[in-house]
Coordinates of C-alpha atoms in Angstrom, one line a residue:
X1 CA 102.0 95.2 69.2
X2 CA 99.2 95.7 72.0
X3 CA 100.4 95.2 75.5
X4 CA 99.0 92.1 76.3
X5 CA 101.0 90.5 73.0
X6 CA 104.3 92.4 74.6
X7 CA 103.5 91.0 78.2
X8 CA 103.6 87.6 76.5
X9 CA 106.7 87.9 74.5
X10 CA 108.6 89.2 77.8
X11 CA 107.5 86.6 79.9
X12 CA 109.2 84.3 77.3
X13 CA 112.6 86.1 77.4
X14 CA 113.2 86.3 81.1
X15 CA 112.9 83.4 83.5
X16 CA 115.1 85.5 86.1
X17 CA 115.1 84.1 90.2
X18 CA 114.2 86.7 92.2
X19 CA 117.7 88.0 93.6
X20 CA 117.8 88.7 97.4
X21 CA 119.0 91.1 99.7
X22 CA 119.7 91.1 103.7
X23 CA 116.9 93.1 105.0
X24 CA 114.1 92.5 106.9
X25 CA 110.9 94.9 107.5
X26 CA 109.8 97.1 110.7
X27 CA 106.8 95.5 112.7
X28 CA 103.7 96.6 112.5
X29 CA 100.3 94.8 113.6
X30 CA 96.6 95.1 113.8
X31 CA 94.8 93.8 116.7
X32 CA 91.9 91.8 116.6
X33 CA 88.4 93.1 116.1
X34 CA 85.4 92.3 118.2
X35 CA 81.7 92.9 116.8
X36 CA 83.0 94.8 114.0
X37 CA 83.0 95.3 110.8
X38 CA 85.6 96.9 109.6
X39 CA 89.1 97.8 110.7
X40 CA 91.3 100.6 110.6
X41 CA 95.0 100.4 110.2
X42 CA 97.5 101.3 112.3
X43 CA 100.2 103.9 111.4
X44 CA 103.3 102.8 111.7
X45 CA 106.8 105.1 112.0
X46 CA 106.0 109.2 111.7
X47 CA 102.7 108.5 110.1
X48 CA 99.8 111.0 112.1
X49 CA 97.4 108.7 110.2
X50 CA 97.0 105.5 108.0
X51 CA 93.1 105.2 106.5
X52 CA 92.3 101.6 105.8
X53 CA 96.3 104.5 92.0
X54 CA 97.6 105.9 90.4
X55 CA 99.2 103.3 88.6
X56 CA 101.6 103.9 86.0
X57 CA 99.7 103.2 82.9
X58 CA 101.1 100.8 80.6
X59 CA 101.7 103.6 77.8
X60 CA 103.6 105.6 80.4
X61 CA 106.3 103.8 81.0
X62 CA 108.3 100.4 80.1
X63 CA 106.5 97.4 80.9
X64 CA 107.6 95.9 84.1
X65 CA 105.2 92.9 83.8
X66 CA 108.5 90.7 82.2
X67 CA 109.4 89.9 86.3
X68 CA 106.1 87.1 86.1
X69 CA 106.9 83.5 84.8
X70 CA 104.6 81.7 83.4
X71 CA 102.1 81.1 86.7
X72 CA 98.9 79.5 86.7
X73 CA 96.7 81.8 88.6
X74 CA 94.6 79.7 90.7
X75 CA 90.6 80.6 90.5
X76 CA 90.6 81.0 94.4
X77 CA 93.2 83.6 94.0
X78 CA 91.2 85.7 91.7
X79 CA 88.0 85.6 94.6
X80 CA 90.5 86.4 97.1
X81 CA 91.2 90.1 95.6
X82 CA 87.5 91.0 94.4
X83 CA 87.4 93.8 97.0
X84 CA 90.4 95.6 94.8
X85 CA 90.0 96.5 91.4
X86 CA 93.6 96.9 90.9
X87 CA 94.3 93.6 92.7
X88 CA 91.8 91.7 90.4
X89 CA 93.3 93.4 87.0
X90 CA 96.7 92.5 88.7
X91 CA 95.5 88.3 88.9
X92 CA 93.6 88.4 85.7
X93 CA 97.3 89.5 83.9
X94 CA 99.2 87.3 85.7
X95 CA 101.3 90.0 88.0
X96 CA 101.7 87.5 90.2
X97 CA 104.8 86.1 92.2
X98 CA 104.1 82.6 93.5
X99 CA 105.4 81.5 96.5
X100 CA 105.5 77.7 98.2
X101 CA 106.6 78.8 102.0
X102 CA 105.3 76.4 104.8
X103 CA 105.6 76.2 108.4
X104 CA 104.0 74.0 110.9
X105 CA 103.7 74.5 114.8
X106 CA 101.5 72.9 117.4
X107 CA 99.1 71.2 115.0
X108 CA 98.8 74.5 113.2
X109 CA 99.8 74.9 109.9
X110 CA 100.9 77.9 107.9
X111 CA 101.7 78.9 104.1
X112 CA 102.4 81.5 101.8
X113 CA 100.9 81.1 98.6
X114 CA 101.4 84.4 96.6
X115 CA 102.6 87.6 96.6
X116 CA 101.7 91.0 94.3
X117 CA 104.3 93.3 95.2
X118 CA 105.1 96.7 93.5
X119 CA 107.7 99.4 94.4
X120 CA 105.1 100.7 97.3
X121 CA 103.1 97.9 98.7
X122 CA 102.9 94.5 99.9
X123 CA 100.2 91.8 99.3
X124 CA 101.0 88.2 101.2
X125 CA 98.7 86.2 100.3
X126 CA 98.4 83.0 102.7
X127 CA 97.2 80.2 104.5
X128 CA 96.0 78.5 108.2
X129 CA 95.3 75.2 109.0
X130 CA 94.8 73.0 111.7
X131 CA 93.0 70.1 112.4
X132 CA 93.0 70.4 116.7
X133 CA 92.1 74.1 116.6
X134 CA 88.9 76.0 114.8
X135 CA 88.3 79.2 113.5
X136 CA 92.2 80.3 113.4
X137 CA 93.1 84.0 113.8
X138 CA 96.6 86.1 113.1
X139 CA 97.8 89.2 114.5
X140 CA 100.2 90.0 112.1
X141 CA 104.1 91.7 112.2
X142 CA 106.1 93.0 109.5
X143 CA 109.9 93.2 110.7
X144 CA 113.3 95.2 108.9
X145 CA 115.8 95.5 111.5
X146 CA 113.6 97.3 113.8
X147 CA 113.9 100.4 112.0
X148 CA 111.1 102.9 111.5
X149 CA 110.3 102.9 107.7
X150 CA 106.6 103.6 107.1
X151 CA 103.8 101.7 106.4
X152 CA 100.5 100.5 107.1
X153 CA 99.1 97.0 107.6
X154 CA 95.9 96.0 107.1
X155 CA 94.5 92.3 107.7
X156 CA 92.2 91.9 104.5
X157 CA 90.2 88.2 105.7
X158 CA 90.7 88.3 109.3
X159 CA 87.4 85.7 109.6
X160 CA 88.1 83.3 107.4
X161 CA 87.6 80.2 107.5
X162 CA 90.9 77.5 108.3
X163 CA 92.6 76.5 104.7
X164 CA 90.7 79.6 102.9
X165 CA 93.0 82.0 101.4
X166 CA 93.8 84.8 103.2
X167 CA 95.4 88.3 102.3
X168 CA 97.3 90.9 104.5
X169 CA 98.4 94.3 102.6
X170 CA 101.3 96.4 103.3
X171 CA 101.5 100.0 102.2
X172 CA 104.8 101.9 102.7
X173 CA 104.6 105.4 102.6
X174 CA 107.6 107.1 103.7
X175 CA 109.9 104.5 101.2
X176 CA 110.3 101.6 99.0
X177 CA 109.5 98.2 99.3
X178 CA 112.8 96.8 99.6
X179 CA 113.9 93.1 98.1
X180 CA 113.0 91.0 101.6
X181 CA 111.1 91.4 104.5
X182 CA 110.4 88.9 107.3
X183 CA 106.4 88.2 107.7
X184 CA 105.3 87.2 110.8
X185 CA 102.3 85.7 112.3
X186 CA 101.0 85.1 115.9
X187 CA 98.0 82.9 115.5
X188 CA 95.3 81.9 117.9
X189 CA 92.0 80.5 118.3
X190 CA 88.7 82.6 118.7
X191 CA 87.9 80.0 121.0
X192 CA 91.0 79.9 123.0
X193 CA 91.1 82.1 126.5
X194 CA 92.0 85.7 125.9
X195 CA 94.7 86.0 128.4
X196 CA 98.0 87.5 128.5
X197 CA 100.4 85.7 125.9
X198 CA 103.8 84.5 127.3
X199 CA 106.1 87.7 128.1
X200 CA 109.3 85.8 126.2
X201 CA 106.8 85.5 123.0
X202 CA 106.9 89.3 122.2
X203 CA 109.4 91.7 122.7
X204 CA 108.7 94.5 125.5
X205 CA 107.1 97.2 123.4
X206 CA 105.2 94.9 121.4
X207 CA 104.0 93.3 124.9
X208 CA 102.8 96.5 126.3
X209 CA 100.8 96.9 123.0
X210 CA 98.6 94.2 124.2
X211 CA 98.2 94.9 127.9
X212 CA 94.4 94.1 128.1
X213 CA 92.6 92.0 125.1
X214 CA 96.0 90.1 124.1
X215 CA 95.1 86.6 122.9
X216 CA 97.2 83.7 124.1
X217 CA 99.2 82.7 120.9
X218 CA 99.1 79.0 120.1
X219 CA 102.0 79.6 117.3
X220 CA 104.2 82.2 115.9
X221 CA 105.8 81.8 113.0
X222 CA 108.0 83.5 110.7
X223 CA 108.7 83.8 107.0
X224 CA 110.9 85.3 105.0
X225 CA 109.8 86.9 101.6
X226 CA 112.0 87.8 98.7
X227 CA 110.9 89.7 96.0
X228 CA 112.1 90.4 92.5
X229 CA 113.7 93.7 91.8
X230 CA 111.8 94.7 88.4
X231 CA 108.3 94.3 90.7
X232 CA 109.9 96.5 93.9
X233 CA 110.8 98.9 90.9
X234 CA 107.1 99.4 89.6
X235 CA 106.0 102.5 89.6
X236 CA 105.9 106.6 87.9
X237 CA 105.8 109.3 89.7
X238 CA 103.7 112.2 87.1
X239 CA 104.0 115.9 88.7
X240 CA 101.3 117.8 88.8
X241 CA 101.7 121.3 90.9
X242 CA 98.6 122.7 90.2
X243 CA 96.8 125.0 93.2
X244 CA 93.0 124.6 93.7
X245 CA 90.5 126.2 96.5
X246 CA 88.1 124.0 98.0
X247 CA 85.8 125.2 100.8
X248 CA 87.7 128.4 101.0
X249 CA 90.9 126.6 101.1
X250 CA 93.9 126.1 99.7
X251 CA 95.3 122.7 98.2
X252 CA 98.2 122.2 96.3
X253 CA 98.0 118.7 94.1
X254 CA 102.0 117.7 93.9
X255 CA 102.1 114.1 92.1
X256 CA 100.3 111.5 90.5
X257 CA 101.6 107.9 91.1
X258 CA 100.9 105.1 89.1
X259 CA 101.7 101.3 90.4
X260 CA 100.4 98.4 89.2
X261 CA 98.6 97.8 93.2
X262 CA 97.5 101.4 93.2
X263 CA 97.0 104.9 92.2
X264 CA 98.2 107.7 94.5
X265 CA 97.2 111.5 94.5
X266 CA 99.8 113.5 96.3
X267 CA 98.7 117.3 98.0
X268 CA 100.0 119.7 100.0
X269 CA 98.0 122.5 101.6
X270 CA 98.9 126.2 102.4
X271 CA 99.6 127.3 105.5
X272 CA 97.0 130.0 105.9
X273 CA 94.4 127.4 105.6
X274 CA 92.0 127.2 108.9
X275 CA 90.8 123.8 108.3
X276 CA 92.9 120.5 108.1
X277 CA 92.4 118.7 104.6
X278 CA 91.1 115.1 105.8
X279 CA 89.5 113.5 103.0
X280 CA 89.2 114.4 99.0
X281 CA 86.5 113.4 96.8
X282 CA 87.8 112.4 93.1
X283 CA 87.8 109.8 91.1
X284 CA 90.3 109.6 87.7
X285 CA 88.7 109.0 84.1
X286 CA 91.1 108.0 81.4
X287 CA 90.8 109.7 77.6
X288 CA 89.1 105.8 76.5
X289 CA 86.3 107.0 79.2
X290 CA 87.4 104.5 81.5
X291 CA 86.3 105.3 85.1
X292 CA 88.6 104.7 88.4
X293 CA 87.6 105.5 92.0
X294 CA 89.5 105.8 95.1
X295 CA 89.9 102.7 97.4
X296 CA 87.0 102.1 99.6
X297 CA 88.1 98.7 101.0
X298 CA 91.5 99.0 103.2
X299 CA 94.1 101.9 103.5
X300 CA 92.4 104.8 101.5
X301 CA 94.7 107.5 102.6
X302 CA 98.0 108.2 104.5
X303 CA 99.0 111.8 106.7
X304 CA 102.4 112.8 108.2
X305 CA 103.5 113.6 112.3
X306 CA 103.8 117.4 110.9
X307 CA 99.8 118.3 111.4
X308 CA 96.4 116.2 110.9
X309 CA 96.0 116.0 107.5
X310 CA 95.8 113.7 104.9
X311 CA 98.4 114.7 102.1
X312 CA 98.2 111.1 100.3
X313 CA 95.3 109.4 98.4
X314 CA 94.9 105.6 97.1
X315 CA 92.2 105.0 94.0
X316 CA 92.0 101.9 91.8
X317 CA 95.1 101.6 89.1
X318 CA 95.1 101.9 85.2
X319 CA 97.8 100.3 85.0
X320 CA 97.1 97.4 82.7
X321 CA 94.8 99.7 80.7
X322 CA 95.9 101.9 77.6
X323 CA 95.5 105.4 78.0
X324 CA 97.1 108.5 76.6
X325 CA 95.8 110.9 79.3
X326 CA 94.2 111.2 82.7
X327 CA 92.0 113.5 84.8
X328 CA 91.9 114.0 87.9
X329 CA 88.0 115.1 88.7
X330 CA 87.6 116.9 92.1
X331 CA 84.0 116.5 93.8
X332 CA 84.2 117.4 97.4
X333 CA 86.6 117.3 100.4
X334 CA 86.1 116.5 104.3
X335 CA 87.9 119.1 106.4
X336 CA 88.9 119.2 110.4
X337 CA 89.1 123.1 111.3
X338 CA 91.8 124.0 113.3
X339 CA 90.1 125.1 116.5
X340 CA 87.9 121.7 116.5
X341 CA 91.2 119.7 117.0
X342 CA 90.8 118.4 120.6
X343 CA 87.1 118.2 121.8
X344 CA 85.2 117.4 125.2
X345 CA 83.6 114.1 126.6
X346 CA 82.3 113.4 130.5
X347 CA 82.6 109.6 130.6
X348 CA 80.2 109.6 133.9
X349 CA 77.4 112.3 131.9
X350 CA 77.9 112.4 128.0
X351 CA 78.3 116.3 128.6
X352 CA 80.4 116.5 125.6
X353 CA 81.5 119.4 122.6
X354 CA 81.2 119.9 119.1
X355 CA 81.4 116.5 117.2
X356 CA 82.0 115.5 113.8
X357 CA 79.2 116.4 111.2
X358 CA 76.4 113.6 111.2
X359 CA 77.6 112.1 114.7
X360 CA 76.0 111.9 118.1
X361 CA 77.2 110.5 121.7
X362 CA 75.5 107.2 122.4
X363 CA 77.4 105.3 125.4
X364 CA 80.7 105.4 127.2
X365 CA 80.6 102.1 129.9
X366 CA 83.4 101.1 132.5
X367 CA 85.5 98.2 131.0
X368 CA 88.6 96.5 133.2
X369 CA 90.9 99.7 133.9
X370 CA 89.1 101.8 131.1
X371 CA 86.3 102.5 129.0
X372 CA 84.3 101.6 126.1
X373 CA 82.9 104.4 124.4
X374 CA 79.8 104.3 121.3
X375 CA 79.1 106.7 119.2
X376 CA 76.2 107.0 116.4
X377 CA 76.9 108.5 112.9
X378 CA 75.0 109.2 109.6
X379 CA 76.1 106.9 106.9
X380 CA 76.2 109.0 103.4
X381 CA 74.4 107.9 100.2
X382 CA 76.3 104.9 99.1
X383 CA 78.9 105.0 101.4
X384 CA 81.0 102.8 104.1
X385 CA 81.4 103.0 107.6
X386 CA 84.0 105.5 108.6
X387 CA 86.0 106.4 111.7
X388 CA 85.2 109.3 114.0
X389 CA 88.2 110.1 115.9
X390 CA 91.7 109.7 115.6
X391 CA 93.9 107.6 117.5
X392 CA 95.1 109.8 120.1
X393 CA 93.2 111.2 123.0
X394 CA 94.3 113.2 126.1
X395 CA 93.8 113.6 130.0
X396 CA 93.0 116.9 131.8
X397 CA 97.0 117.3 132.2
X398 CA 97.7 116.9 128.3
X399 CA 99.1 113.1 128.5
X400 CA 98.2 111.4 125.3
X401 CA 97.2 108.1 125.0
X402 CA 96.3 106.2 122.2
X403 CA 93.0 104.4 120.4
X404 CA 94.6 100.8 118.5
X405 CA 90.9 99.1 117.8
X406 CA 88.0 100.6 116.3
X407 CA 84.4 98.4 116.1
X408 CA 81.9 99.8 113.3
X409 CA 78.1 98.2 113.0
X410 CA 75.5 99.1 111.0
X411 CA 72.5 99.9 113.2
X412 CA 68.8 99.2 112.1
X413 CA 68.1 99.3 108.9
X414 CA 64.9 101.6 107.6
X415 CA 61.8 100.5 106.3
X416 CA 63.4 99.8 102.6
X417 CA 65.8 98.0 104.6
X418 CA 68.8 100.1 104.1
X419 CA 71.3 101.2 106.6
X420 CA 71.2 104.9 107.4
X421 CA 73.8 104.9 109.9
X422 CA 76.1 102.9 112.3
X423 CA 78.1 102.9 115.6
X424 CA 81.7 103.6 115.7
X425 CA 82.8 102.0 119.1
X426 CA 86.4 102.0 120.7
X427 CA 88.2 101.1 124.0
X428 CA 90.3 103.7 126.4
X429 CA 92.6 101.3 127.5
X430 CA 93.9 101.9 130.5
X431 CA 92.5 105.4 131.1
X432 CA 91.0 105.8 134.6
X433 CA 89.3 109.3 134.7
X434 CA 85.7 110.6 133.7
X435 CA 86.7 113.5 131.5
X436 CA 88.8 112.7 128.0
X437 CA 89.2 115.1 125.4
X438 CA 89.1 113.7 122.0
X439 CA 90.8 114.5 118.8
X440 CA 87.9 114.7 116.1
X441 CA 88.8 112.7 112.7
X442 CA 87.0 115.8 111.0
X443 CA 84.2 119.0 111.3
X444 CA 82.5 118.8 108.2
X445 CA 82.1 117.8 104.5
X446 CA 82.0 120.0 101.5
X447 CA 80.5 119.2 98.3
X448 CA 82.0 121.3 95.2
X449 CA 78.9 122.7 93.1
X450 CA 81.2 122.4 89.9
X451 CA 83.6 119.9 89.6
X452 CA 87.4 120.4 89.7
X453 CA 89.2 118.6 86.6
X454 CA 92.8 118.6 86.0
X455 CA 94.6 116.8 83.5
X456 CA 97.8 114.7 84.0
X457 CA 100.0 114.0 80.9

């Protein structure tokens, strides 16, 4: 029997509600983006860093695809995941949970449609209408009892269009996805007045978050989502344990996880390493020849509050594919050295110190009570924009403050017409003084003259 004829005969044996429990999920939220491009998520609990699969595959482990009823999958659903492989394979076998949730405030309507949810990660899939207000916007929260439980949130369509299906993904990283969450959404109008939203709207933390920028929300509403257990129970961990050197350095790959959302590759590093690892360069090819690369549209990488690295890395899922074996193929690495974490910028002259590889000062320009600082970078064969800097930076005295928006544009494009590189802009909120010292995102790339393969059983 293949596994598409199993799939079917399950879904014809269970017709189970999804059972509920009393939780609710820690808030996180993604401000709104001006001029840009792309967005980068916010970490959320002890996460140093949150980069906006390892699926199980199907052969690896019992089937978990019996939690779907019979659903029709709507076309518009399938072109709202096209910038995820593993979201698209998801829709296309019907690893869906539907959802008929509606709320209406002030003219504005709102409705959650679907949801593909696996033991690590959240996709809402959703709706805004209104007939009074245009061009409708949504910071989103994700609430559990105010606790601090790890994840990331990343707003997927945060232009669309009013009644177009939008997505928001939710990638925990310290836990589980538990059976309910609360999903909440502050909506406004890009052509409403930016002011400061009503102070009983938001609680006080959340209110400082959005001290300068902060919309003026025209509704707020809330949902609550219950999953089924057999989806919140997806997933494999395979270990690994194998040491590599890269660059000089020291990696340890731990685990492969396999999900039906995503692929993860787990690391650690040794401590007598000089550089941070910040990015890895794989992809994972099945025994069938079957090709999967990492994520390059929304979180592509988590880290930890213990140092700068990134120890955890997303890539598209084989989960719905039959394979007996993997490998994990190794091609390069972006590293941070360890004396290049905090470096030098004079607001007032530019005077600044070593920067990333590929990056150049162009502007820093007073903005309300802080700054707006530019800078250029070299876009790499083929790939995406890509941040710079982390989010914190620091004052003369040490005081940290913190970076929650990120702008990326392509500049000109060449005589062929392609991009060659783009400008990675960000606001210092807040932050009086001429002299910052910022933390560098990385130092330099490595490329492996021989790839790295391991294989994962």
């Amino acid at each position: 029997m293949n596994r598409n004829t199993e799939y079917t005969a399950m879904l014809e044996e269970l017709n189970q509600p999804a059972s509920a429990l009393d939780f609710t999920l820690d808030r996180a939220y993604k401000k709104k983006r001006k001029r840009t491009t792309k967005m980068i998520a916010r970490p959320l609990t002890a996460l140093a860093a949150c980069f906006a699969l390892f699926v199980v595959l199907v052969n690896f482990s019992a089937p978990v695809a019996y939690a779907c009823s019979q659903i029709p999958v709507l076309r518009e659903l399938a072109d709202a995941v096209t910038f995820s492989r593993s979201l698209s394979d998801a829709v296309e076998n019907q690893y869906v949970q539907p959802m008929e949730l509606t709320q209406t405030e002030n003219d504005i309507t709102a409705r959650v449609e679907y949801l593909i949810v696996d033991q690590k990660q959240v996709n809402i899939f959703f709706r805004l209408d209104s007939d009074v207000y245009t061009q409708l916007l949504a910071d989103p929260d994700v609430n559990k009892n105010n606790e601090n439980i790890g994840f990331c949130i990343i707003n997927n369509d945060f232009h669309a269009e009013n009644g177009k299906l939008r997505s928001i993904s939710v990638d925990f990283t310290e836990g589980n996805v538990p059976d309910t969450l609360q999903f909440i959404l502050h909506v406004y109008s890009d052509n409403t007045d930016y002011s400061q939203a009503p102070s009983d709207q938001l609680s006080a933390d959340y209110e400082a978050d959005f001290s300068s920028d902060r919309p003026n929300y025209l509704a707020n509403f809330e949902f609550t989502l219950e999953f089924d257990p057999a989806f919140t129970a997806t997933g494999k961990v395979f270990p690994v344990n194998e040491t590599v050197i890269l660059d000089g350095q020291a990696i340890t790959i731990t685990n492969v996880e396999v999900y039906p959302t995503h692929m993860r590759v787990e690391v650690g590093e040794s401590p007598d390493n000089t550089a941070w690892l910040k990015g890895l360069a794989f992809y994972i090819e099945t025994d069938l020849g079957m090709k999967f690369e990492p994520v390059s549209n929304g979180i592509v990488s988590t880290g930890t509050a213990d140092s700068p690295s990134m120890v955890s890395y997303r890539a598209d899922s084989t989960y719905f594919y039959e394979a007996k074996h993997l490998k994990l193929v190794i091609t390069g690495a972006q590293w941070l050295r360890k004396d290049m974490e905090k470096t030098y910028l004079n607001l007032l002259t530019g005077e600044h110190g070593e920067l990333p590889e590929g990056a150049a000062f162009d502007s820093a320009e007073r903005q309300g009570s802080g700054w707006v600082v530019t800078f250029r970078a070299a876009l790499q064969e083929d790939g995406p924009m890509y941040q710079l800097f982390r989010q914190t930076f620091y004052d003369a005295d040490g005081n940290e403050y913190e970076i929650n928006q990120w702008s990326h544009t392509y500049g000109d494009a060449d005589e062929n017409g392609n991009n060659t590189y783009f400008y990675d802009e960000f606001p210092l909120r807040n932050y009086p003084y001429d002299e910052v010292w910022l933390s560098p995102q990385f130092s330099h790339n490595w490329v492996a003259e021989n790839q790295i393969i391991l294989t994962i059983q």
